[in-house]
Amino acid sequence: MKKVLVLEDESNIRSFIVINLKRNGYEPVEADTGEDALEKLRDNPDIGVALLDVMLPGIDGFEVCRRIRASGAKTGIIMLTAKSQEMDKVTGLMTGADDYVTKPFSPSELIARVDALYRRLGSSQDDVGGVMISGPFRLNPANRIFEKNGERIRLTQTEYALMNLFMSNPGKALSRAEILSAIWGEDYVGELKIVDVNIRRLRLKIEDDATNPAYITTIWGYGYKWGS
């Protein structure tokens, strides 16, 4: 059964999430503090997706996200943010989250996001096409290793999917809507800005100068392109 970590300190909200995950065939692993979540992640390395509440006493959701990414784990991460906390969405994505859900949310919305992220995890594992080389970059789908000038760059699931998309379409202008559909799914109901924030994060990892990108170039008012 597919495991989902649920980090939420409000017991009523956590119970609501857990019930709906179980109804849809997932195995929830509950945590009410950041410290507890990190311990549960160590004890359950097969957790595929983590739902992390942002506002927590002690170690908050952002810090849990940072530690997951620092560990190199391929866990998919969805941040749970309050409607008024606009900056939390951007902060969570820049910290390494794959997606966010704004409270209050419906069960169908939450499950759709979890389903989509789990599908992405599965499709990336099934992707065993040929090695792609572009300039100083090398992407090997068989072992999911991405390198620049022979040095490995660790990517999240979303970043890997973006690089795969870009390197598979060299020189092609891709609209934000195309990228959103290809990476997050055709039925994704979130905002287009999730594309921009993930591109910004990816540029910080791969560009020589993220403020003057040479590889992922912007097509103003439209989207992005791999290469000049």
PDB file of C-alpha atoms in Angstrom:
ATOM      1  CA  MET A   1       0.000   0.000   0.000  1.00  0.00           C
ATOM      2  CA  LYS A   2       1.243   3.508  -0.797  1.00  0.00           C
ATOM      3  CA  LYS A   3       2.341   5.384   2.312  1.00  0.00           C
ATOM      4  CA  VAL A   4       1.673   9.084   2.926  1.00  0.00           C
ATOM      5  CA  LEU A   5       3.156  11.022   5.846  1.00  0.00           C
ATOM      6  CA  VAL A   6       0.639  13.431   7.393  1.00  0.00           C
ATOM      7  CA  LEU A   7       2.336  16.138   9.480  1.00  0.00           C
ATOM      8  CA  GLU A   8      -0.415  18.237  11.077  1.00  0.00           C
ATOM      9  CA  ASP A   9      -0.588  19.388  14.702  1.00  0.00           C
ATOM     10  CA  GLU A  10      -4.355  20.016  14.707  1.00  0.00           C
ATOM     11  CA  SER A  11      -5.859  16.616  15.468  1.00  0.00           C
ATOM     12  CA  ASN A  12      -9.227  17.317  13.794  1.00  0.00           C
ATOM     13  CA  ILE A  13      -7.581  18.332  10.519  1.00  0.00           C
ATOM     14  CA  ARG A  14      -5.150  15.407  10.698  1.00  0.00           C
ATOM     15  CA  SER A  15      -8.023  12.959  11.300  1.00  0.00           C
ATOM     16  CA  PHE A  16      -9.919  14.437   8.346  1.00  0.00           C
ATOM     17  CA  ILE A  17      -6.897  13.918   6.079  1.00  0.00           C
ATOM     18  CA  VAL A  18      -6.210  10.420   7.394  1.00  0.00           C
ATOM     19  CA  ILE A  19      -9.799   9.250   6.874  1.00  0.00           C
ATOM     20  CA  ASN A  20      -9.827  10.448   3.274  1.00  0.00           C
ATOM     21  CA  LEU A  21      -6.428   8.949   2.491  1.00  0.00           C
ATOM     22  CA  LYS A  22      -7.588   5.570   3.818  1.00  0.00           C
ATOM     23  CA  ARG A  23     -10.794   5.775   1.786  1.00  0.00           C
ATOM     24  CA  ASN A  24      -8.677   6.194  -1.331  1.00  0.00           C
ATOM     25  CA  GLY A  25      -6.338   3.284  -0.687  1.00  0.00           C
ATOM     26  CA  TYR A  26      -3.407   5.037   0.974  1.00  0.00           C
ATOM     27  CA  GLU A  27      -1.667   4.115   4.236  1.00  0.00           C
ATOM     28  CA  PRO A  28      -1.281   7.277   6.337  1.00  0.00           C
ATOM     29  CA  VAL A  29       1.633   7.693   8.741  1.00  0.00           C
ATOM     30  CA  GLU A  30       0.695  10.351  11.292  1.00  0.00           C
ATOM     31  CA  ALA A  31       2.904  12.944  12.979  1.00  0.00           C
ATOM     32  CA  ASP A  32       1.962  15.985  15.061  1.00  0.00           C
ATOM     33  CA  THR A  33       5.405  17.624  15.349  1.00  0.00           C
ATOM     34  CA  GLY A  34       8.311  18.157  12.989  1.00  0.00           C
ATOM     35  CA  GLU A  35      10.534  16.050  15.205  1.00  0.00           C
ATOM     36  CA  ASP A  36       8.003  13.205  15.118  1.00  0.00           C
ATOM     37  CA  ALA A  37       7.741  13.511  11.333  1.00  0.00           C
ATOM     38  CA  LEU A  38      11.501  13.161  10.850  1.00  0.00           C
ATOM     39  CA  GLU A  39      11.518  10.084  13.059  1.00  0.00           C
ATOM     40  CA  LYS A  40       8.604   8.541  11.135  1.00  0.00           C
ATOM     41  CA  LEU A  41      10.433   9.207   7.869  1.00  0.00           C
ATOM     42  CA  ARG A  42      13.512   7.400   9.184  1.00  0.00           C
ATOM     43  CA  ASP A  43      11.386   4.458  10.312  1.00  0.00           C
ATOM     44  CA  ASN A  44       9.397   4.338   7.052  1.00  0.00           C
ATOM     45  CA  PRO A  45      11.799   4.870   4.124  1.00  0.00           C
ATOM     46  CA  ASP A  46       9.065   3.690   1.745  1.00  0.00           C
ATOM     47  CA  ILE A  47       6.933   6.806   2.351  1.00  0.00           C
ATOM     48  CA  GLY A  48       6.291   8.168  -1.138  1.00  0.00           C
ATOM     49  CA  VAL A  49       4.533  11.463  -0.382  1.00  0.00           C
ATOM     50  CA  ALA A  50       4.682  13.775   2.638  1.00  0.00           C
ATOM     51  CA  LEU A  51       1.956  16.286   3.526  1.00  0.00           C
ATOM     52  CA  LEU A  52       3.607  18.975   5.660  1.00  0.00           C
ATOM     53  CA  ASP A  53       1.737  21.646   7.578  1.00  0.00           C
ATOM     54  CA  VAL A  54       3.672  24.912   7.502  1.00  0.00           C
ATOM     55  CA  MET A  55       2.812  26.392  10.901  1.00  0.00           C
ATOM     56  CA  LEU A  56       4.112  24.155  13.687  1.00  0.00           C
ATOM     57  CA  PRO A  57       5.799  24.742  17.039  1.00  0.00           C
ATOM     58  CA  GLY A  58       9.457  23.721  17.135  1.00  0.00           C
ATOM     59  CA  ILE A  59      10.614  22.314  13.789  1.00  0.00           C
ATOM     60  CA  ASP A  60       8.125  23.645  11.242  1.00  0.00           C
ATOM     61  CA  GLY A  61       7.073  22.237   7.894  1.00  0.00           C
ATOM     62  CA  PHE A  62       9.664  24.268   5.992  1.00  0.00           C
ATOM     63  CA  GLU A  63      12.502  22.801   8.048  1.00  0.00           C
ATOM     64  CA  VAL A  64      11.160  19.250   7.635  1.00  0.00           C
ATOM     65  CA  CYS A  65      11.047  19.882   3.878  1.00  0.00           C
ATOM     66  CA  ARG A  66      14.641  21.178   3.896  1.00  0.00           C
ATOM     67  CA  ARG A  67      15.859  18.118   5.811  1.00  0.00           C
ATOM     68  CA  ILE A  68      14.072  15.718   3.475  1.00  0.00           C
ATOM     69  CA  ARG A  69      15.730  17.375   0.494  1.00  0.00           C
ATOM     70  CA  ALA A  70      19.126  17.521   2.216  1.00  0.00           C
ATOM     71  CA  SER A  71      18.911  13.773   2.828  1.00  0.00           C
ATOM     72  CA  GLY A  72      18.594  13.101  -0.901  1.00  0.00           C
ATOM     73  CA  ALA A  73      15.296  11.245  -0.444  1.00  0.00           C
ATOM     74  CA  LYS A  74      13.011  11.192  -3.496  1.00  0.00           C
ATOM     75  CA  THR A  75       9.904  11.730  -1.355  1.00  0.00           C
ATOM     76  CA  GLY A  76       7.228  13.877  -2.971  1.00  0.00           C
ATOM     77  CA  ILE A  77       6.287  16.853  -0.788  1.00  0.00           C
ATOM     78  CA  ILE A  78       3.026  18.806  -0.606  1.00  0.00           C
ATOM     79  CA  MET A  79       2.880  21.798   1.744  1.00  0.00           C
ATOM     80  CA  LEU A  80      -0.354  22.641   3.585  1.00  0.00           C
ATOM     81  CA  THR A  81      -0.658  26.432   3.791  1.00  0.00           C
ATOM     82  CA  ALA A  82      -3.238  28.904   5.101  1.00  0.00           C
ATOM     83  CA  LYS A  83      -5.109  30.954   2.530  1.00  0.00           C
ATOM     84  CA  SER A  84      -3.689  34.251   3.782  1.00  0.00           C
ATOM     85  CA  GLN A  85      -0.072  33.039   3.801  1.00  0.00           C
ATOM     86  CA  GLU A  86       0.848  33.794   0.182  1.00  0.00           C
ATOM     87  CA  MET A  87       4.586  33.882   0.882  1.00  0.00           C
ATOM     88  CA  ASP A  88       4.406  30.440   2.474  1.00  0.00           C
ATOM     89  CA  LYS A  89       3.535  28.977  -0.924  1.00  0.00           C
ATOM     90  CA  VAL A  90       6.610  30.455  -2.570  1.00  0.00           C
ATOM     91  CA  THR A  91       8.833  29.668   0.417  1.00  0.00           C
ATOM     92  CA  GLY A  92       7.671  26.054   0.458  1.00  0.00           C
ATOM     93  CA  LEU A  93       8.351  25.587  -3.243  1.00  0.00           C
ATOM     94  CA  MET A  94      11.762  27.240  -3.032  1.00  0.00           C
ATOM     95  CA  THR A  95      12.587  24.995  -0.069  1.00  0.00           C
ATOM     96  CA  GLY A  96      11.970  21.949  -2.242  1.00  0.00           C
ATOM     97  CA  ALA A  97       8.257  21.155  -2.114  1.00  0.00           C
ATOM     98  CA  ASP A  98       6.585  19.770  -5.234  1.00  0.00           C
ATOM     99  CA  ASP A  99       3.172  21.311  -4.632  1.00  0.00           C
ATOM    100  CA  TYR A 100       0.990  23.048  -2.071  1.00  0.00           C
ATOM    101  CA  VAL A 101      -2.642  22.884  -0.992  1.00  0.00           C
ATOM    102  CA  THR A 102      -4.330  25.892   0.580  1.00  0.00           C
ATOM    103  CA  LYS A 103      -6.536  25.475   3.651  1.00  0.00           C
ATOM    104  CA  PRO A 104      -9.434  24.987   3.744  1.00  0.00           C
ATOM    105  CA  PHE A 105      -9.355  22.311   1.061  1.00  0.00           C
ATOM    106  CA  SER A 106     -11.814  19.691  -0.114  1.00  0.00           C
ATOM    107  CA  PRO A 107     -11.042  15.960   0.169  1.00  0.00           C
ATOM    108  CA  SER A 108     -11.214  15.616  -3.620  1.00  0.00           C
ATOM    109  CA  GLU A 109      -8.644  18.378  -4.146  1.00  0.00           C
ATOM    110  CA  LEU A 110      -6.193  16.916  -1.656  1.00  0.00           C
ATOM    111  CA  ILE A 111      -6.503  13.362  -2.982  1.00  0.00           C
ATOM    112  CA  ALA A 112      -6.138  14.604  -6.566  1.00  0.00           C
ATOM    113  CA  ARG A 113      -2.831  16.277  -5.633  1.00  0.00           C
ATOM    114  CA  VAL A 114      -1.572  13.150  -3.844  1.00  0.00           C
ATOM    115  CA  ASP A 115      -2.665  10.944  -6.767  1.00  0.00           C
ATOM    116  CA  ALA A 116      -0.905  13.207  -9.266  1.00  0.00           C
ATOM    117  CA  LEU A 117       2.335  13.258  -7.296  1.00  0.00           C
ATOM    118  CA  TYR A 118       2.325   9.489  -6.841  1.00  0.00           C
ATOM    119  CA  ARG A 119       1.728   9.070 -10.586  1.00  0.00           C
ATOM    120  CA  ARG A 120       4.714  11.315 -11.255  1.00  0.00           C
ATOM    121  CA  LEU A 121       6.854   9.198  -8.936  1.00  0.00           C
ATOM    122  CA  GLY A 122       5.756   6.069 -10.771  1.00  0.00           C
ATOM    123  CA  SER A 123       6.245   7.472 -14.262  1.00  0.00           C
ATOM    124  CA  SER A 124       9.741   8.706 -13.436  1.00  0.00           C
ATOM    125  CA  GLN A 125      10.667   5.235 -12.186  1.00  0.00           C
ATOM    126  CA  ASP A 126       9.350   3.709 -15.417  1.00  0.00           C
ATOM    127  CA  ASP A 127      11.224   6.215 -17.577  1.00  0.00           C
ATOM    128  CA  VAL A 128      14.249   4.311 -18.853  1.00  0.00           C
ATOM    129  CA  GLY A 129      14.866   6.028 -22.181  1.00  0.00           C
ATOM    130  CA  GLY A 130      18.286   6.814 -23.580  1.00  0.00           C
ATOM    131  CA  VAL A 131      20.829   9.156 -22.030  1.00  0.00           C
ATOM    132  CA  MET A 132      20.316  12.791 -23.047  1.00  0.00           C
ATOM    133  CA  ILE A 133      23.262  15.167 -23.457  1.00  0.00           C
ATOM    134  CA  SER A 134      22.977  18.909 -23.970  1.00  0.00           C
ATOM    135  CA  GLY A 135      26.007  21.171 -23.615  1.00  0.00           C
ATOM    136  CA  PRO A 136      27.567  20.462 -20.215  1.00  0.00           C
ATOM    137  CA  PHE A 137      24.509  18.505 -19.062  1.00  0.00           C
ATOM    138  CA  ARG A 138      23.895  14.769 -19.020  1.00  0.00           C
ATOM    139  CA  LEU A 139      20.621  13.172 -17.907  1.00  0.00           C
ATOM    140  CA  ASN A 140      20.437   9.402 -17.501  1.00  0.00           C
ATOM    141  CA  PRO A 141      16.802   8.247 -17.081  1.00  0.00           C
ATOM    142  CA  ALA A 142      17.865   4.698 -16.189  1.00  0.00           C
ATOM    143  CA  ASN A 143      19.457   5.722 -12.898  1.00  0.00           C
ATOM    144  CA  ARG A 144      17.923   9.222 -12.702  1.00  0.00           C
ATOM    145  CA  ILE A 145      21.326  10.883 -12.456  1.00  0.00           C
ATOM    146  CA  PHE A 146      21.706  14.438 -13.731  1.00  0.00           C
ATOM    147  CA  GLU A 147      25.175  15.900 -14.169  1.00  0.00           C
ATOM    148  CA  LYS A 148      26.759  19.185 -15.181  1.00  0.00           C
ATOM    149  CA  ASN A 149      30.374  18.987 -16.363  1.00  0.00           C
ATOM    150  CA  GLY A 150      30.554  15.504 -14.860  1.00  0.00           C
ATOM    151  CA  GLU A 151      29.392  16.613 -11.409  1.00  0.00           C
ATOM    152  CA  ARG A 152      26.103  15.275 -10.092  1.00  0.00           C
ATOM    153  CA  ILE A 153      23.311  17.718  -9.276  1.00  0.00           C
ATOM    154  CA  ARG A 154      20.612  16.389  -6.971  1.00  0.00           C
ATOM    155  CA  LEU A 155      17.112  17.088  -8.267  1.00  0.00           C
ATOM    156  CA  THR A 156      13.691  16.726  -6.702  1.00  0.00           C
ATOM    157  CA  GLN A 157      11.014  14.716  -8.522  1.00  0.00           C
ATOM    158  CA  THR A 158       9.602  17.902 -10.024  1.00  0.00           C
ATOM    159  CA  GLU A 159      13.003  19.275 -11.032  1.00  0.00           C
ATOM    160  CA  TYR A 160      13.906  15.969 -12.672  1.00  0.00           C
ATOM    161  CA  ALA A 161      10.623  15.960 -14.607  1.00  0.00           C
ATOM    162  CA  LEU A 162      11.263  19.547 -15.741  1.00  0.00           C
ATOM    163  CA  MET A 163      14.785  18.750 -16.937  1.00  0.00           C
ATOM    164  CA  ASN A 164      13.508  15.683 -18.764  1.00  0.00           C
ATOM    165  CA  LEU A 165      10.861  17.810 -20.468  1.00  0.00           C
ATOM    166  CA  PHE A 166      13.285  20.573 -21.442  1.00  0.00           C
ATOM    167  CA  MET A 167      16.059  18.300 -22.694  1.00  0.00           C
ATOM    168  CA  SER A 168      13.525  16.289 -24.692  1.00  0.00           C
ATOM    169  CA  ASN A 169      12.422  19.505 -26.420  1.00  0.00           C
ATOM    170  CA  PRO A 170      15.596  21.500 -27.191  1.00  0.00           C
ATOM    171  CA  GLY A 171      14.962  24.925 -28.661  1.00  0.00           C
ATOM    172  CA  LYS A 172      11.181  24.573 -28.381  1.00  0.00           C
ATOM    173  CA  ALA A 173       9.199  27.348 -26.700  1.00  0.00           C
ATOM    174  CA  LEU A 174       6.985  25.710 -24.072  1.00  0.00           C
ATOM    175  CA  SER A 175       4.079  27.666 -22.648  1.00  0.00           C
ATOM    176  CA  ARG A 176       3.462  27.725 -18.922  1.00  0.00           C
ATOM    177  CA  ALA A 177       0.210  25.863 -19.537  1.00  0.00           C
ATOM    178  CA  GLU A 178       2.050  23.144 -21.511  1.00  0.00           C
ATOM    179  CA  ILE A 179       4.621  22.745 -18.746  1.00  0.00           C
ATOM    180  CA  LEU A 180       1.922  22.651 -16.067  1.00  0.00           C
ATOM    181  CA  SER A 181       0.007  19.964 -17.944  1.00  0.00           C
ATOM    182  CA  ALA A 182       3.109  17.878 -18.678  1.00  0.00           C
ATOM    183  CA  ILE A 183       4.515  17.961 -15.138  1.00  0.00           C
ATOM    184  CA  TRP A 184       1.526  18.388 -12.817  1.00  0.00           C
ATOM    185  CA  GLY A 185      -1.118  16.726 -14.980  1.00  0.00           C
ATOM    186  CA  GLU A 186      -3.928  17.885 -17.234  1.00  0.00           C
ATOM    187  CA  ASP A 187      -6.413  17.989 -14.360  1.00  0.00           C
ATOM    188  CA  TYR A 188      -4.214  20.122 -12.083  1.00  0.00           C
ATOM    189  CA  VAL A 189      -6.340  22.888 -10.544  1.00  0.00           C
ATOM    190  CA  GLY A 190      -3.583  25.043  -9.026  1.00  0.00           C
ATOM    191  CA  GLU A 191      -2.005  28.261 -10.217  1.00  0.00           C
ATOM    192  CA  LEU A 192       0.386  28.787 -13.127  1.00  0.00           C
ATOM    193  CA  LYS A 193       2.889  30.491 -10.836  1.00  0.00           C
ATOM    194  CA  ILE A 194       3.909  27.082  -9.498  1.00  0.00           C
ATOM    195  CA  VAL A 195       5.734  26.682 -12.824  1.00  0.00           C
ATOM    196  CA  ASP A 196       7.638  29.956 -12.380  1.00  0.00           C
ATOM    197  CA  VAL A 197       8.719  29.185  -8.817  1.00  0.00           C
ATOM    198  CA  ASN A 198       9.961  25.717  -9.750  1.00  0.00           C
ATOM    199  CA  ILE A 199      11.864  27.134 -12.729  1.00  0.00           C
ATOM    200  CA  ARG A 200      13.449  29.702 -10.417  1.00  0.00           C
ATOM    201  CA  ARG A 201      14.535  26.951  -8.026  1.00  0.00           C
ATOM    202  CA  LEU A 202      15.882  24.811 -10.862  1.00  0.00           C
ATOM    203  CA  ARG A 203      17.893  27.719 -12.268  1.00  0.00           C
ATOM    204  CA  LEU A 204      19.614  28.164  -8.916  1.00  0.00           C
ATOM    205  CA  LYS A 205      20.900  24.599  -9.266  1.00  0.00           C
ATOM    206  CA  ILE A 206      21.940  24.459 -12.913  1.00  0.00           C
ATOM    207  CA  GLU A 207      22.746  27.971 -14.164  1.00  0.00           C
ATOM    208  CA  ASP A 208      26.170  29.608 -13.846  1.00  0.00           C
ATOM    209  CA  ASP A 209      24.286  32.816 -13.039  1.00  0.00           C
ATOM    210  CA  ALA A 210      20.647  32.314 -12.095  1.00  0.00           C
ATOM    211  CA  THR A 211      19.947  36.037 -12.574  1.00  0.00           C
ATOM    212  CA  ASN A 212      21.112  35.804 -16.192  1.00  0.00           C
ATOM    213  CA  PRO A 213      20.090  32.289 -17.270  1.00  0.00           C
ATOM    214  CA  ALA A 214      21.752  30.804 -20.331  1.00  0.00           C
ATOM    215  CA  TYR A 215      20.064  27.408 -20.432  1.00  0.00           C
ATOM    216  CA  ILE A 216      16.439  27.847 -19.327  1.00  0.00           C
ATOM    217  CA  THR A 217      15.516  31.061 -21.096  1.00  0.00           C
ATOM    218  CA  THR A 218      12.311  33.019 -20.592  1.00  0.00           C
ATOM    219  CA  ILE A 219       9.865  33.657 -23.422  1.00  0.00           C
ATOM    220  CA  TRP A 220       8.218  36.754 -21.997  1.00  0.00           C
ATOM    221  CA  GLY A 221       4.462  36.525 -21.707  1.00  0.00           C
ATOM    222  CA  TYR A 222       4.517  32.894 -22.834  1.00  0.00           C
ATOM    223  CA  GLY A 223       6.803  30.439 -21.072  1.00  0.00           C
ATOM    224  CA  TYR A 224      10.300  28.961 -21.245  1.00  0.00           C
ATOM    225  CA  LYS A 225      12.751  27.362 -23.662  1.00  0.00           C
ATOM    226  CA  TRP A 226      15.772  25.095 -23.247  1.00  0.00           C
ATOM    227  CA  GLY A 227      18.718  26.761 -24.952  1.00  0.00           C
ATOM    228  CA  SER A 228      19.040  30.077 -26.750  1.00  0.00           C
TER     229      SER A 228
END
